[in-house]
XYZ file of C-alpha atoms in Angstrom:
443
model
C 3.415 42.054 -23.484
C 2.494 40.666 -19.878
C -1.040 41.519 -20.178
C -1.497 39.415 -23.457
C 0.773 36.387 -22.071
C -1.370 36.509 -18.933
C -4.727 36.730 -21.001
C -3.288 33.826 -23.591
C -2.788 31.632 -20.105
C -6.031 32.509 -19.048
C -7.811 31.576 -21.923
C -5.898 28.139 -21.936
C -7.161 27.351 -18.200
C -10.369 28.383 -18.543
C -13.162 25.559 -19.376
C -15.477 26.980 -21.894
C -17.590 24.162 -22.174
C -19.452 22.551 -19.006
C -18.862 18.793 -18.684
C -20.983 17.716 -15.954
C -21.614 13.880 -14.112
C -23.876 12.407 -11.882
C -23.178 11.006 -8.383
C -24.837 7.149 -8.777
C -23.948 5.789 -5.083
C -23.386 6.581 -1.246
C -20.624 4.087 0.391
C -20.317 6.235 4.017
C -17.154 7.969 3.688
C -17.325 8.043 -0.442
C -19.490 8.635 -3.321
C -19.334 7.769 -6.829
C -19.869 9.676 -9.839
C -20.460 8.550 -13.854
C -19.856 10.474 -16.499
C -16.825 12.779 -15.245
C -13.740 13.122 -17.373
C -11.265 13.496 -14.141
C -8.071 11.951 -12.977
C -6.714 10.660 -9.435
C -5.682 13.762 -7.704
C -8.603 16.155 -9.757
C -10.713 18.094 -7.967
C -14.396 18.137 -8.445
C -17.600 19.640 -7.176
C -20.582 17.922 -5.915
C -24.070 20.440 -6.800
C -26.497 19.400 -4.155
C -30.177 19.823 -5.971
C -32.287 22.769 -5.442
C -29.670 24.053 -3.459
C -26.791 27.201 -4.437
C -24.301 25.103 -2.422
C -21.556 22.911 -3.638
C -19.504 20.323 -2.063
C -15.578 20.305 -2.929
C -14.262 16.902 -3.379
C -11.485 15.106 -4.620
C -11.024 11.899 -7.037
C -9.177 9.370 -4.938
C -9.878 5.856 -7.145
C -11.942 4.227 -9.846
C -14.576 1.661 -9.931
C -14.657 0.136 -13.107
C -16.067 3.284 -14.925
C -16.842 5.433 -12.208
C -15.107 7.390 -10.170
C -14.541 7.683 -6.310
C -15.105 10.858 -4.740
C -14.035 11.839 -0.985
C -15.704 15.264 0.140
C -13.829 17.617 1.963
C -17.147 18.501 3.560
C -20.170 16.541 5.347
C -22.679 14.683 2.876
C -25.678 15.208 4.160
C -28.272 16.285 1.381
C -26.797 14.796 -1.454
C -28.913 12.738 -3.649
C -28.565 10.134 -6.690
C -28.500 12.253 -9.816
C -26.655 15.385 -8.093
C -24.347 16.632 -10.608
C -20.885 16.640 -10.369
C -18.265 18.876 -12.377
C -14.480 18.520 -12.216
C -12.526 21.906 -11.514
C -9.977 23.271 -13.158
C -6.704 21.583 -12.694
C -4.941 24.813 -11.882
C -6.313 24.963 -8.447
C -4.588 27.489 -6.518
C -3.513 27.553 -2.748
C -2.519 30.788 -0.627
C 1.026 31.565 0.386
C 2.016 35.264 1.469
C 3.872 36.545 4.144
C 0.244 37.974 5.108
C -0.357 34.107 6.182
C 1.662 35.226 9.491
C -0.620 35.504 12.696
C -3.429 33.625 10.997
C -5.378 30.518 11.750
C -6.504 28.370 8.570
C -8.290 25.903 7.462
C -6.920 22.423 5.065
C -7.855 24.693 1.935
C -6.175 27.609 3.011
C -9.336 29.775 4.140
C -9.640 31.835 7.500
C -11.379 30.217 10.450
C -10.236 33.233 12.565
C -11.998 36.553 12.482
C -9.087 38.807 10.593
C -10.830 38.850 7.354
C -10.819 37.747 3.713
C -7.466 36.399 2.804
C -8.886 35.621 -0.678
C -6.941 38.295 -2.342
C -3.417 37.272 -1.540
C -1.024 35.733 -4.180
C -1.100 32.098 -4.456
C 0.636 29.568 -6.158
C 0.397 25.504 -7.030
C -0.786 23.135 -3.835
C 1.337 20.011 -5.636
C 4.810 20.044 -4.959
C 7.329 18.910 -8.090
C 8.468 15.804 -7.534
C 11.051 15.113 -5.312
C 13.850 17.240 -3.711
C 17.375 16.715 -5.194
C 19.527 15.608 -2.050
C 22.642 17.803 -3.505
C 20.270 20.595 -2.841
C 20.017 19.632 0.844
C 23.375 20.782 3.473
C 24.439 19.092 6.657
C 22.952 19.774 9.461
C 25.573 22.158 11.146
C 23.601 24.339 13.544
C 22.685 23.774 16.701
C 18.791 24.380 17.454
C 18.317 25.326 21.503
C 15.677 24.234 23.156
C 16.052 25.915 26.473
C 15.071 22.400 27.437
C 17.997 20.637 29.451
C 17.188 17.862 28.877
C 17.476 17.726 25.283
C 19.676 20.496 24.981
C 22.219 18.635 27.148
C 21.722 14.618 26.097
C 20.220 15.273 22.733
C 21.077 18.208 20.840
C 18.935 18.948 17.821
C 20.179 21.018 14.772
C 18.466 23.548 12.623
C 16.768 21.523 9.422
C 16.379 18.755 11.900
C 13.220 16.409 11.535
C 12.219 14.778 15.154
C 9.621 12.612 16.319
C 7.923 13.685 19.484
C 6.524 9.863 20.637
C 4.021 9.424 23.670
C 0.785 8.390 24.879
C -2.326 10.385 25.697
C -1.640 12.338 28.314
C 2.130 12.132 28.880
C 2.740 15.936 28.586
C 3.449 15.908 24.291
C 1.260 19.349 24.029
C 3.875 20.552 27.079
C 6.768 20.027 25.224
C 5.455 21.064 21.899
C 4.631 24.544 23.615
C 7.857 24.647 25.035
C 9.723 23.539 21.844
C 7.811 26.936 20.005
C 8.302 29.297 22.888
C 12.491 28.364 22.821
C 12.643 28.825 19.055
C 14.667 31.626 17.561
C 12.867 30.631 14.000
C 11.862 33.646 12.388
C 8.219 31.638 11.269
C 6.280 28.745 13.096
C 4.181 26.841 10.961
C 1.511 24.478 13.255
C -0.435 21.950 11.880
C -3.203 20.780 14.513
C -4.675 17.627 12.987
C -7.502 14.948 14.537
C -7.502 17.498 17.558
C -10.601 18.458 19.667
C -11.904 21.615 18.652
C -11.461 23.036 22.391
C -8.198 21.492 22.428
C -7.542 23.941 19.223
C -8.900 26.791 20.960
C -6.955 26.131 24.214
C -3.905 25.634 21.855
C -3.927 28.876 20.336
C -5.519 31.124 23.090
C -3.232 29.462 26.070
C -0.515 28.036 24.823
C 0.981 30.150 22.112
C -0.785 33.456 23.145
C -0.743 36.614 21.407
C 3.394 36.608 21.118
C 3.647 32.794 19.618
C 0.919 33.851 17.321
C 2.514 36.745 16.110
C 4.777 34.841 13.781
C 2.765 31.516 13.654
C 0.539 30.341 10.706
C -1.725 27.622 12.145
C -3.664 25.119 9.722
C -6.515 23.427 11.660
C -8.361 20.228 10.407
C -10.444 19.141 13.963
C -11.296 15.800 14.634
C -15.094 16.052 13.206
C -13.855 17.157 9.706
C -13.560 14.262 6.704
C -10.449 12.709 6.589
C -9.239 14.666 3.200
C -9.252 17.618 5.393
C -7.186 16.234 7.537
C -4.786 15.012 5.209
C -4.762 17.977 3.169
C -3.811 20.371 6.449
C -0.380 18.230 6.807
C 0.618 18.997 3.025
C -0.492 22.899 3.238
C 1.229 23.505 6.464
C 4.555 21.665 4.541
C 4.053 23.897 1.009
C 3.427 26.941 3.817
C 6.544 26.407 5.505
C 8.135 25.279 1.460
C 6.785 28.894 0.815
C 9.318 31.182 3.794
C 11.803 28.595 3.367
C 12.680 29.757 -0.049
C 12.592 33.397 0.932
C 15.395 32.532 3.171
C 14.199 32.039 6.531
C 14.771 29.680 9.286
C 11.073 28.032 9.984
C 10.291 25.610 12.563
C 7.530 22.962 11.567
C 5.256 21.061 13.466
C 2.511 18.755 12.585
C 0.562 17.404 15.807
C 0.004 14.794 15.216
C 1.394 12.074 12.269
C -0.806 8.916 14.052
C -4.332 10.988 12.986
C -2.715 11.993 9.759
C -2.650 8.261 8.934
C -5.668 7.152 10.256
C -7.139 9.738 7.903
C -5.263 8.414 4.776
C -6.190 4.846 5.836
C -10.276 5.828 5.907
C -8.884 6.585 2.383
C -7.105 3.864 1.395
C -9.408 1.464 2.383
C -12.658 3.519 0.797
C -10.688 2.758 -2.710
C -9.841 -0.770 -2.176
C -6.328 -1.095 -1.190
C -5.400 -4.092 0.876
C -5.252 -3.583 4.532
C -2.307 -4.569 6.474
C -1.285 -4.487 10.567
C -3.945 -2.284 12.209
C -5.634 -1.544 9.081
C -3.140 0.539 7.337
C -2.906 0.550 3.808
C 0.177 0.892 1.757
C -0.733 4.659 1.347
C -0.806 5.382 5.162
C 3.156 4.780 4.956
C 3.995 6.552 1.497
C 2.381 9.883 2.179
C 4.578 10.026 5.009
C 8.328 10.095 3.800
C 6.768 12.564 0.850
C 5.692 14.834 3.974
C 8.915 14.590 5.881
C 11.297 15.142 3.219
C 10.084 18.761 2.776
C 11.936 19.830 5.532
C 15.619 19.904 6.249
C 18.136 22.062 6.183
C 18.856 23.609 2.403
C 22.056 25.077 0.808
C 20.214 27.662 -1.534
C 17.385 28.584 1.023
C 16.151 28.849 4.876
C 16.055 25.709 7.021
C 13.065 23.807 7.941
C 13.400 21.991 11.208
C 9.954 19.653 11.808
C 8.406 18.331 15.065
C 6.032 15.552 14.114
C 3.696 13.971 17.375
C 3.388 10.409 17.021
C 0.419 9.232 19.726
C 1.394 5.898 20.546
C -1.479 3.461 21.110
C -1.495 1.749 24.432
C 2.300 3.072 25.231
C 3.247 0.167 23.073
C 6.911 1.680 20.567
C 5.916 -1.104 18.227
C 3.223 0.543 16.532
C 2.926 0.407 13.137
C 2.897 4.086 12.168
C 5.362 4.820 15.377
C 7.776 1.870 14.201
C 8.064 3.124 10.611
C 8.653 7.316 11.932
C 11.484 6.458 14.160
C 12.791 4.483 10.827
C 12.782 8.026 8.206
C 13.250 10.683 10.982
C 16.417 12.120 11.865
C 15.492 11.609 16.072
C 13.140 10.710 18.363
C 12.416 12.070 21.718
C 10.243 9.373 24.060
C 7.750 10.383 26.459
C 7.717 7.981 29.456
C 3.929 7.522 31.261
C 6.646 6.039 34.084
C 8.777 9.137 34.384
C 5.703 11.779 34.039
C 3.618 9.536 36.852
C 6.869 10.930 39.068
C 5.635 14.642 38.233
C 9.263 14.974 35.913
C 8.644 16.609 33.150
C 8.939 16.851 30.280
C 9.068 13.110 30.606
C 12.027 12.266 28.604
C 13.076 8.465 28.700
C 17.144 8.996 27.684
C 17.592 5.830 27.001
C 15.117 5.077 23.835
C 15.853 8.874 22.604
C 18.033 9.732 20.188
C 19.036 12.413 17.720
C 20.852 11.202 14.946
C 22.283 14.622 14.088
C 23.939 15.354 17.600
C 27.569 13.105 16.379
C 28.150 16.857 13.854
C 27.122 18.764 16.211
C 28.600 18.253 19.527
C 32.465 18.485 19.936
C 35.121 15.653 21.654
C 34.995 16.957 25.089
C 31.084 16.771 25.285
C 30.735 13.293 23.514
C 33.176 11.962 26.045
C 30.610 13.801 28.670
C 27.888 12.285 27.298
C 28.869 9.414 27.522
C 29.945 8.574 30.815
C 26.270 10.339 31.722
C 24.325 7.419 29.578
C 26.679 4.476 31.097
C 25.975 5.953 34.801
C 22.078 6.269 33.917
C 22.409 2.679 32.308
C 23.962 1.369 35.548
C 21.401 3.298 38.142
C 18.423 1.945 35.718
C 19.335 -1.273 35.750
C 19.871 -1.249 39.422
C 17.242 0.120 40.687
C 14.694 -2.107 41.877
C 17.054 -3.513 43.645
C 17.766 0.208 45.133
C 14.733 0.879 46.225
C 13.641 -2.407 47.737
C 16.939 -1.189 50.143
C 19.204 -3.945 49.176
C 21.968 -1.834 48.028
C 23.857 -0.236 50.807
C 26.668 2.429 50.095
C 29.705 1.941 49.811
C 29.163 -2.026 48.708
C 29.898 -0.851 44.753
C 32.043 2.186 44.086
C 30.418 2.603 40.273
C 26.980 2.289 41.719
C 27.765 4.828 44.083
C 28.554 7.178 41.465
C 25.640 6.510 39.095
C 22.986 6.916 42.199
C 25.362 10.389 42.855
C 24.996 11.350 39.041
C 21.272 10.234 38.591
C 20.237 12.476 41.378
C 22.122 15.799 39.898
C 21.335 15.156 37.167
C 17.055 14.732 37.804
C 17.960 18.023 39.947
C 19.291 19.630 36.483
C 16.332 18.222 33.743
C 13.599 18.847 36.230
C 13.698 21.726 37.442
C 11.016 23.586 35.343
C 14.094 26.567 34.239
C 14.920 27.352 30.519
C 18.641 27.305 30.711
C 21.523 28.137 28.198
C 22.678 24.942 26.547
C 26.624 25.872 27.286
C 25.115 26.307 30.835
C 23.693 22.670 30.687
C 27.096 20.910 29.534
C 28.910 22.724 31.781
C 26.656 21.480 34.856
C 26.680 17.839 33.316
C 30.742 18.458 33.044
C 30.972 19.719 37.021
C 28.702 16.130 37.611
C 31.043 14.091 36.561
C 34.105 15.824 37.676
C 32.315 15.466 41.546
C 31.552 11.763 41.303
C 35.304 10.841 39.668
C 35.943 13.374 42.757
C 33.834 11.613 45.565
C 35.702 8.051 44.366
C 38.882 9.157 44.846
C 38.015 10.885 48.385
């Protein structure tokens, strides 16, 4: 009875007559095609002439009665006249626990040297529609970091989406590295998007090794690829990570980084015509996004997915477009300070513009009233301190200054040491900080 149900599906997906259209005109990141019976969203491919080669490509608009077609692949050697066919509808994409200790590609094939993954099950690459937010759960789990510093001031949870925010070369690979070494998830899914193809090989080879690999899928689109690739390697790594969520595991996401993924979406946007707006982003740039990001959370009939999204901020300026709108749909932000890394402390956390919006369920009375007393005392020292180090403070002359120049400097002795440390450990150093200074005040 299976066999003949799977042969009756077969036969219904299977094209039996070729359709085929003609590619009419080159416009540098697009081509168009006439004559193809294909939606927005439908795949195609583009037959190069006198050649056994194909380029894959993927409807993204109309013009009048053609359509616009976005290769995932370079152009070169296409001609006017090339025919184009649309593929099947039921395109499938690669999900198996097999995935694990793999590097992939935006479509899901190997760019390691493991083999053929070819064979393994796979399933739809569109996700239905939206997720029902009764079948999301609070966030009740604390995530450690081993980090102090967030451990200690932030506090993520499991199912947690954060925002990693910094400029080039403000140590957001660091933490990223540190963030998957720390995590008890039982799978790491890791985008690498817009990145330097030795940057991808340093990634994998240095930075997560043999061990991080070991229960890592990595999706690679490289900054040379088109931008469909890159676009494409944000929503496999999410169905990926979809994929061991609903087997019940606890997966931690990241996607490095969300600036590239919408600079890719707005090469796309604007090669179909839609209206540019602040840096060139089109309306599309900021929808994709909350349709990535709401994949992950934590889930009350399956595993957790807790997400780590890099956002490269342009010129160290926060009010970035793309950077503006993430902080807006995430559930925290941690801030990378050029400042604070300049003074070799990293990772270069600025407390004051990070926050994690799930820490008020997940910390208890005694350490909220911790807290903060630690962010008024880092207030005060901040916004006293070019007058401190110019030397125009003397001790003694303020008895609250005195303790937030006390706490500051445990404090920088705690977050910057380099150790991965307990978080109970953490909040009970930041408790025996306060308890000195409230004891130095009344000596």
């Amino acid at each position: 009875m299976n066999t003949t149900a799977s042969l009756v599906e077969s036969i219904k997906t299977t094209n039996t007559i070729g359709k085929f259209g003609k590619l009419v005109s080159f416009h540098g990141t697009y081509v168009s095609a006439t004559g193809v019976d294909a939606r927005i969203g439908d795949l195609c491919y583009i037959y190069k002439k006198n050649k056994a080669e194909n380029i894959r490509s993927e409807v993204v608009g109309f013009d009048k009665d053609n359509i616009i077609l976005m290769p995932f692949d370079t152009m070169t050697g296409l001609m006017p006249g090339d025919r184009v066919e649309r593929i099947n509808n039921n395109t499938k994409y690669i999900y198996s626990d097999r995935l694990i200790g793999r590097v992939i590609d935006a479509l899901g094939e190997p760019l390691d040297s493991l083999g053929d993954i070819s064979s393994i099950g796979k399933g739809p690459w569109k996700t239905p529609g939206p997720i029902n937010p009764f079948e999301r759960k609070r966030i009740d789990t604390i995530a450690n970091t081993g980090i102090p510093i967030i451990d200690g001031l932030l506090t993520l949870g499991k199912g947690q989406r954060v925002g990693i925010f910094s400029g080039s070369g403000v140590g957001k690979t660091t933490l990223i590295n540190q963030l998957l070494s720390a995590s008890d998830t039982e799978v790491n899914v890791i985008a690498l998007i817009g990145e330097r193809g030795r940057e991808v090989t340093e990634f994998i080879e240095c930075i997560l090794g043999k061990e991080g690999l070991s229960k890592s899928v990595v999706i690679v689109a490289s900054a040379e690829q088109p931008p469909l690739c890159r676009v494409y390697a944000a929503h496999t790594a999410a169905k990926i990570a979809e994929y061991f969520s609903y087997q019940g595991k606890d997966v931690l996401l990241t996607i490095d980084s969300i600036t590239r993924l919408a600079m890719a979406q707005r090469e796309i946007g604007l090669a179909r015509g839609e209206p540019p707006s602040v840096k060139g982003y089109t309306p599309s740039c900021y929808s994709i996004l909350p349709n990535l990001i709401e994949k992950s959370g934590a889930f009350k009939t399956r595993g957790t997915i807790t997400a780590y999204y890099t956002v490269l901020i342009e010129g160290d300026d926060m009010s970035d477009p793309v950077a503006d709108y993430m902080r807006g749909i995430l559930d925290g932000h941690i801030v990378l300070d050029r400042d604070i890394a300049a003074q070799g402390k990293y990772p270069a956390v600025n407390i004051q513009e990070s926050v994690s919006r799930a820490k008020g369920a997940l910390i208890n009375d005694a350490e909220k009233s911790i807290l903060m007393l630690i962010y008024k005392y880092h207030s005060l020292f901040h916004e006293s301190k070019s007058m401190i180090d110019i030397g125009a403070y003397k001790e003694g002359e303020n008895v609250e200054l005195d303790k937030a120049i006390y706490i500051e400097g445990r404090i920088n002795d705690l977050f910057y040491t380099g150790k991965s440390l307990d978080r109970n450990t953490v909040m009970d150093e930041l408790s025996n900080i306060i308890s000195s200074a409230n004891q130095r005040k009344s000596s």
